[in-house]
């Protein structure tokens, strides 16, 4: 199984400041045939299902604000919120779809400082 | 707009079978572009993939649950279902159904999720 490890577990950021979440996979999720990283990012607010933010590690889903940016390749990935807004308070998960079983990171809780 | 809705009992007794159905509306379940999956989340914890299937009935299960899980599809009803047998308190969770957008590699990512349904295992 590919183990997804997120850091930190939680972080508190001031409104308008940058939030950075890290995700590391235990093996590469880069598929050589198409040079794509099989990694997505989700946002989950209390009482709601996860919402897709990013797929292919860096492609923003339609309708997702451009303050959300995904980056990285191979085994190391980052989700950056460039200017934190109040509505961004949530838990964020990375997930690999490179190989079965599909696995998620443990989540990072983002709060307002 | 695509919608997925989970339904089923909210309370299941230990050792019995958990059964849930996901009804898809606003789109057809019968497409080679999508798979359909189940994910669960114990209260206050992270996400665990249970399994996925295609509309033709090809299934893929998490090995950690494979011996207890069956996922099936009913294209006439535009639904797919989850059965998890021999449940224990550890199976208490919010159960989500979701759509998987399949890429040319045969793998894909979850793009639409249902609202989830809490299933509690207790006598």
Short mmCIF file of C-alpha atoms in Angstrom, two decimals:
data_model
loop_
_atom_site.label_atom_id
_atom_site.label_comp_id
_atom_site.label_asym_id
_atom_site.label_seq_id
_atom_site.Cartn_x
_atom_site.Cartn_y
_atom_site.Cartn_z
CA UNK A 1 0.00 0.00 0.00
CA UNK A 2 1.10 3.57 -0.64
CA UNK A 3 1.16 5.44 2.66
CA UNK A 4 0.32 9.14 2.48
CA UNK A 5 1.78 11.29 5.25
CA UNK A 6 0.62 14.85 5.73
CA UNK A 7 2.24 17.60 7.76
CA UNK A 8 1.54 19.45 9.87
CA UNK A 9 -1.48 17.90 11.58
CA UNK A 10 -2.85 21.41 12.11
CA UNK A 11 -1.87 24.98 11.50
CA UNK A 12 -3.21 28.40 12.40
CA UNK A 13 -2.72 31.20 9.91
CA UNK A 14 -3.76 34.84 9.99
CA UNK A 15 -6.34 36.04 7.51
CA UNK A 16 -4.65 37.03 4.26
CA UNK A 17 -1.51 35.06 5.04
CA UNK A 18 -0.16 31.95 3.31
CA UNK A 19 -0.95 28.42 4.44
CA UNK A 20 1.22 25.53 3.30
CA UNK A 21 0.31 21.86 3.67
CA UNK A 22 2.69 19.04 2.83
CA UNK A 23 1.97 15.52 1.65
CA UNK A 24 4.51 12.76 1.18
CA UNK A 25 3.84 9.40 -0.44
CA UNK A 26 5.78 6.25 0.50
CA UNK A 27 6.46 5.60 -3.17
CA UNK A 28 6.30 7.68 -6.31
CA UNK A 29 2.85 8.42 -7.74
CA UNK A 30 4.32 9.74 -11.00
CA UNK A 31 3.18 7.65 -13.94
CA UNK A 32 5.99 7.66 -16.48
CA UNK A 33 3.79 6.94 -19.51
CA UNK A 34 1.97 10.27 -19.28
CA UNK A 35 4.24 12.16 -16.86
CA UNK A 36 1.33 12.84 -14.52
CA UNK A 37 1.24 12.61 -10.74
CA UNK A 38 -1.77 10.62 -9.60
CA UNK A 39 -2.53 12.82 -6.59
CA UNK A 40 -5.54 14.89 -5.57
CA UNK A 41 -6.36 17.32 -2.79
CA UNK A 42 -9.68 17.66 -0.98
CA UNK A 43 -11.17 20.23 1.37
CA UNK A 44 -13.61 19.06 4.03
CA UNK A 45 -15.64 21.46 6.14
CA UNK A 46 -17.49 20.26 9.27
CA UNK A 47 -20.55 18.20 8.45
CA UNK A 48 -19.80 18.21 4.72
CA UNK A 49 -18.34 15.69 2.31
CA UNK A 50 -14.85 16.23 0.92
CA UNK A 51 -14.68 18.61 -2.01
CA UNK A 52 -12.20 18.10 -4.84
CA UNK A 53 -9.78 21.02 -5.10
CA UNK A 54 -6.84 19.72 -7.15
CA UNK A 55 -6.16 16.67 -9.33
CA UNK A 56 -3.05 15.56 -11.22
CA UNK A 57 -1.25 17.23 -8.30
CA UNK A 58 -1.60 20.70 -9.78
CA UNK A 59 -4.78 21.01 -11.88
CA UNK A 60 -7.40 23.11 -10.16
CA UNK A 61 -10.95 21.78 -10.33
CA UNK A 62 -13.45 24.05 -12.04
CA UNK A 63 -14.74 26.74 -9.71
CA UNK A 64 -11.92 26.44 -7.18
CA UNK A 65 -10.42 29.85 -6.34
CA UNK A 66 -6.96 30.47 -7.72
CA UNK A 67 -5.57 31.08 -4.25
CA UNK A 68 -5.40 27.27 -4.02
CA UNK A 69 -2.30 25.87 -5.72
CA UNK A 70 -1.01 22.32 -5.85
CA UNK A 71 2.62 21.53 -6.60
CA UNK A 72 5.21 18.79 -6.34
CA UNK A 73 6.10 15.57 -8.12
CA UNK A 74 7.08 12.00 -7.39
CA UNK A 75 6.70 11.62 -3.64
CA UNK A 76 6.53 15.18 -2.30
CA UNK A 77 3.58 17.47 -2.75
CA UNK A 78 2.30 20.78 -1.40
CA UNK A 79 -1.04 22.52 -1.23
CA UNK A 80 -0.71 26.27 -0.82
CA UNK A 81 -3.45 28.71 0.07
CA UNK A 82 -1.91 32.01 -0.95
CA UNK A 83 -4.14 34.33 1.06
CA UNK A 84 -6.22 32.57 3.69
CA UNK A 85 -9.89 33.49 3.82
CA UNK A 86 -12.34 32.74 6.62
CA UNK A 87 -14.19 30.25 4.42
CA UNK A 88 -10.98 28.21 3.99
CA UNK A 89 -11.18 26.90 7.56
CA UNK A 90 -11.38 23.15 6.98
CA UNK A 91 -9.48 19.89 7.03
CA UNK A 92 -7.44 19.19 3.90
CA UNK A 93 -6.62 15.71 2.61
CA UNK A 94 -4.28 14.47 -0.08
CA UNK A 95 -5.07 11.19 -1.85
CA UNK A 96 -3.22 9.00 -4.30
CA UNK A 97 -4.92 7.20 -7.16
CA UNK A 98 -1.76 5.68 -8.63
CA UNK A 99 -2.40 2.20 -7.33
CA UNK A 100 -4.78 0.20 -5.22
CA UNK A 101 -5.75 0.42 -2.47
CA UNK A 102 -6.52 4.10 -2.91
CA UNK A 103 -5.18 5.90 0.15
CA UNK A 104 -5.61 9.25 1.84
CA UNK A 105 -3.36 11.32 4.04
CA UNK A 106 -4.36 11.78 7.66
CA UNK A 107 -5.57 15.33 7.10
CA UNK A 108 -4.40 18.80 8.04
CA UNK A 109 -6.68 21.11 9.98
CA UNK A 110 -6.43 24.76 8.98
CA UNK A 111 -7.63 27.40 11.41
CA UNK A 112 -7.53 31.17 11.72
CA UNK A 113 -4.90 32.62 14.03
CA UNK B 1 -26.02 18.87 -11.91
CA UNK B 2 -24.91 15.42 -10.78
CA UNK B 3 -26.11 14.36 -7.35
CA UNK B 4 -25.36 11.26 -5.32
CA UNK B 5 -27.50 10.28 -2.35
CA UNK B 6 -26.75 7.54 0.15
CA UNK B 7 -29.60 5.70 1.83
CA UNK B 8 -29.93 2.86 4.30
CA UNK B 9 -30.28 2.04 7.99
CA UNK B 10 -28.49 4.32 10.41
CA UNK B 11 -28.17 1.62 13.04
CA UNK B 12 -26.87 -1.91 12.54
CA UNK B 13 -26.34 -4.58 15.18
CA UNK B 14 -22.93 -6.18 15.68
CA UNK B 15 -22.31 -9.26 13.50
CA UNK B 16 -25.05 -8.21 11.08
CA UNK B 17 -24.77 -6.81 7.55
CA UNK B 18 -24.57 -3.12 6.73
CA UNK B 19 -26.40 -2.31 3.50
CA UNK B 20 -26.35 1.05 1.75
CA UNK B 21 -27.49 2.29 -1.64
CA UNK B 22 -26.27 5.27 -3.61
CA UNK B 23 -28.75 6.81 -6.04
CA UNK B 24 -27.26 8.82 -8.87
CA UNK B 25 -29.31 11.63 -10.39
CA UNK B 26 -28.51 14.22 -13.03
CA UNK B 27 -26.40 11.75 -14.97
CA UNK B 28 -26.20 8.14 -16.06
CA UNK B 29 -24.33 5.52 -14.11
CA UNK B 30 -23.78 3.63 -17.37
CA UNK B 31 -20.70 5.30 -18.75
CA UNK B 32 -17.19 4.09 -19.46
CA UNK B 33 -15.94 7.48 -18.31
CA UNK B 34 -16.76 6.82 -14.66
CA UNK B 35 -16.40 4.33 -11.89
CA UNK B 36 -18.39 4.55 -8.68
CA UNK B 37 -17.00 4.16 -5.20
CA UNK B 38 -17.57 3.98 -1.47
CA UNK B 39 -15.44 5.74 1.15
CA UNK B 40 -15.95 5.85 4.89
CA UNK B 41 -14.90 8.15 7.72
CA UNK B 42 -15.12 7.13 11.40
CA UNK B 43 -16.25 10.00 13.63
CA UNK B 44 -13.43 12.51 14.04
CA UNK B 45 -11.04 10.48 11.90
CA UNK B 46 -9.71 10.29 8.35
CA UNK B 47 -10.96 8.80 5.11
CA UNK B 48 -10.77 5.14 4.08
CA UNK B 49 -11.50 3.85 0.59
CA UNK B 50 -13.76 0.79 0.69
CA UNK B 51 -14.03 -0.10 -2.98
CA UNK B 52 -15.11 0.91 -6.46
CA UNK B 53 -16.91 -0.56 -9.44
CA UNK B 54 -17.69 0.07 -13.07
CA UNK B 55 -21.19 0.05 -14.51
CA UNK B 56 -20.39 -3.31 -16.08
CA UNK B 57 -19.85 -4.70 -12.59
CA UNK B 58 -16.05 -4.89 -12.42
CA UNK B 59 -15.09 -4.40 -8.79
CA UNK B 60 -12.01 -3.26 -6.87
CA UNK B 61 -11.87 -3.62 -3.11
CA UNK B 62 -9.61 -2.47 -0.32
CA UNK B 63 -7.77 -5.64 0.76
CA UNK B 64 -8.34 -4.68 4.39
CA UNK B 65 -12.10 -5.11 3.89
CA UNK B 66 -12.28 -7.39 0.88
CA UNK B 67 -13.40 -10.49 2.77
CA UNK B 68 -16.49 -8.65 4.09
CA UNK B 69 -17.44 -6.29 1.25
CA UNK B 70 -19.65 -6.57 -1.79
CA UNK B 71 -20.32 -3.64 -4.12
CA UNK B 72 -22.87 -4.05 -6.90
CA UNK B 73 -24.62 -1.94 -9.51
CA UNK B 74 -28.20 -1.68 -10.74
CA UNK B 75 -28.09 0.27 -13.98
CA UNK B 76 -31.88 0.15 -14.39
CA UNK B 77 -32.26 2.10 -11.14
CA UNK B 78 -29.13 4.21 -11.66
CA UNK B 79 -27.90 2.96 -8.29
CA UNK B 80 -25.00 1.12 -6.77
CA UNK B 81 -24.86 -0.59 -3.42
CA UNK B 82 -22.56 -1.55 -0.58
CA UNK B 83 -22.83 -4.56 1.67
CA UNK B 84 -20.45 -5.02 4.58
CA UNK B 85 -21.00 -8.13 6.64
CA UNK B 86 -20.03 -9.18 10.15
CA UNK B 87 -19.87 -5.57 11.33
CA UNK B 88 -18.38 -4.44 14.63
CA UNK B 89 -18.23 -1.11 16.43
CA UNK B 90 -15.10 -0.34 14.38
CA UNK B 91 -17.31 -0.08 11.31
CA UNK B 92 -19.19 2.90 12.78
CA UNK B 93 -18.57 5.72 10.33
CA UNK B 94 -20.01 8.18 7.88
CA UNK B 95 -20.27 6.32 4.58
CA UNK B 96 -19.88 8.31 1.38
CA UNK B 97 -20.55 7.32 -2.18
CA UNK B 98 -18.59 9.09 -4.89
CA UNK B 99 -17.95 9.20 -8.61
CA UNK B 100 -14.54 8.40 -10.04
CA UNK B 101 -13.57 10.18 -13.23
CA UNK B 102 -11.57 7.66 -15.20
CA UNK B 103 -8.61 8.77 -17.27
CA UNK B 104 -6.92 7.06 -20.19
CA UNK B 105 -4.82 5.03 -17.76
CA UNK B 106 -7.87 3.29 -16.34
CA UNK B 107 -7.38 5.06 -13.03
CA UNK B 108 -9.15 8.16 -11.82
CA UNK B 109 -9.96 10.58 -9.09
CA UNK B 110 -13.07 11.25 -6.99
CA UNK B 111 -14.85 14.27 -8.42
CA UNK B 112 -18.36 14.14 -6.97
CA UNK B 113 -19.39 12.98 -3.48
CA UNK B 114 -22.67 12.28 -1.78
CA UNK B 115 -23.48 14.03 1.49
CA UNK B 116 -22.72 10.90 3.46
CA UNK B 117 -24.73 8.85 5.91
CA UNK B 118 -23.78 7.93 9.46
CA UNK B 119 -24.02 4.25 10.26
CA UNK B 120 -23.67 3.26 13.87
CA UNK B 121 -22.95 -0.32 14.86
CA UNK B 122 -24.46 -1.00 18.25
CA UNK B 123 -26.76 -3.46 19.96
#
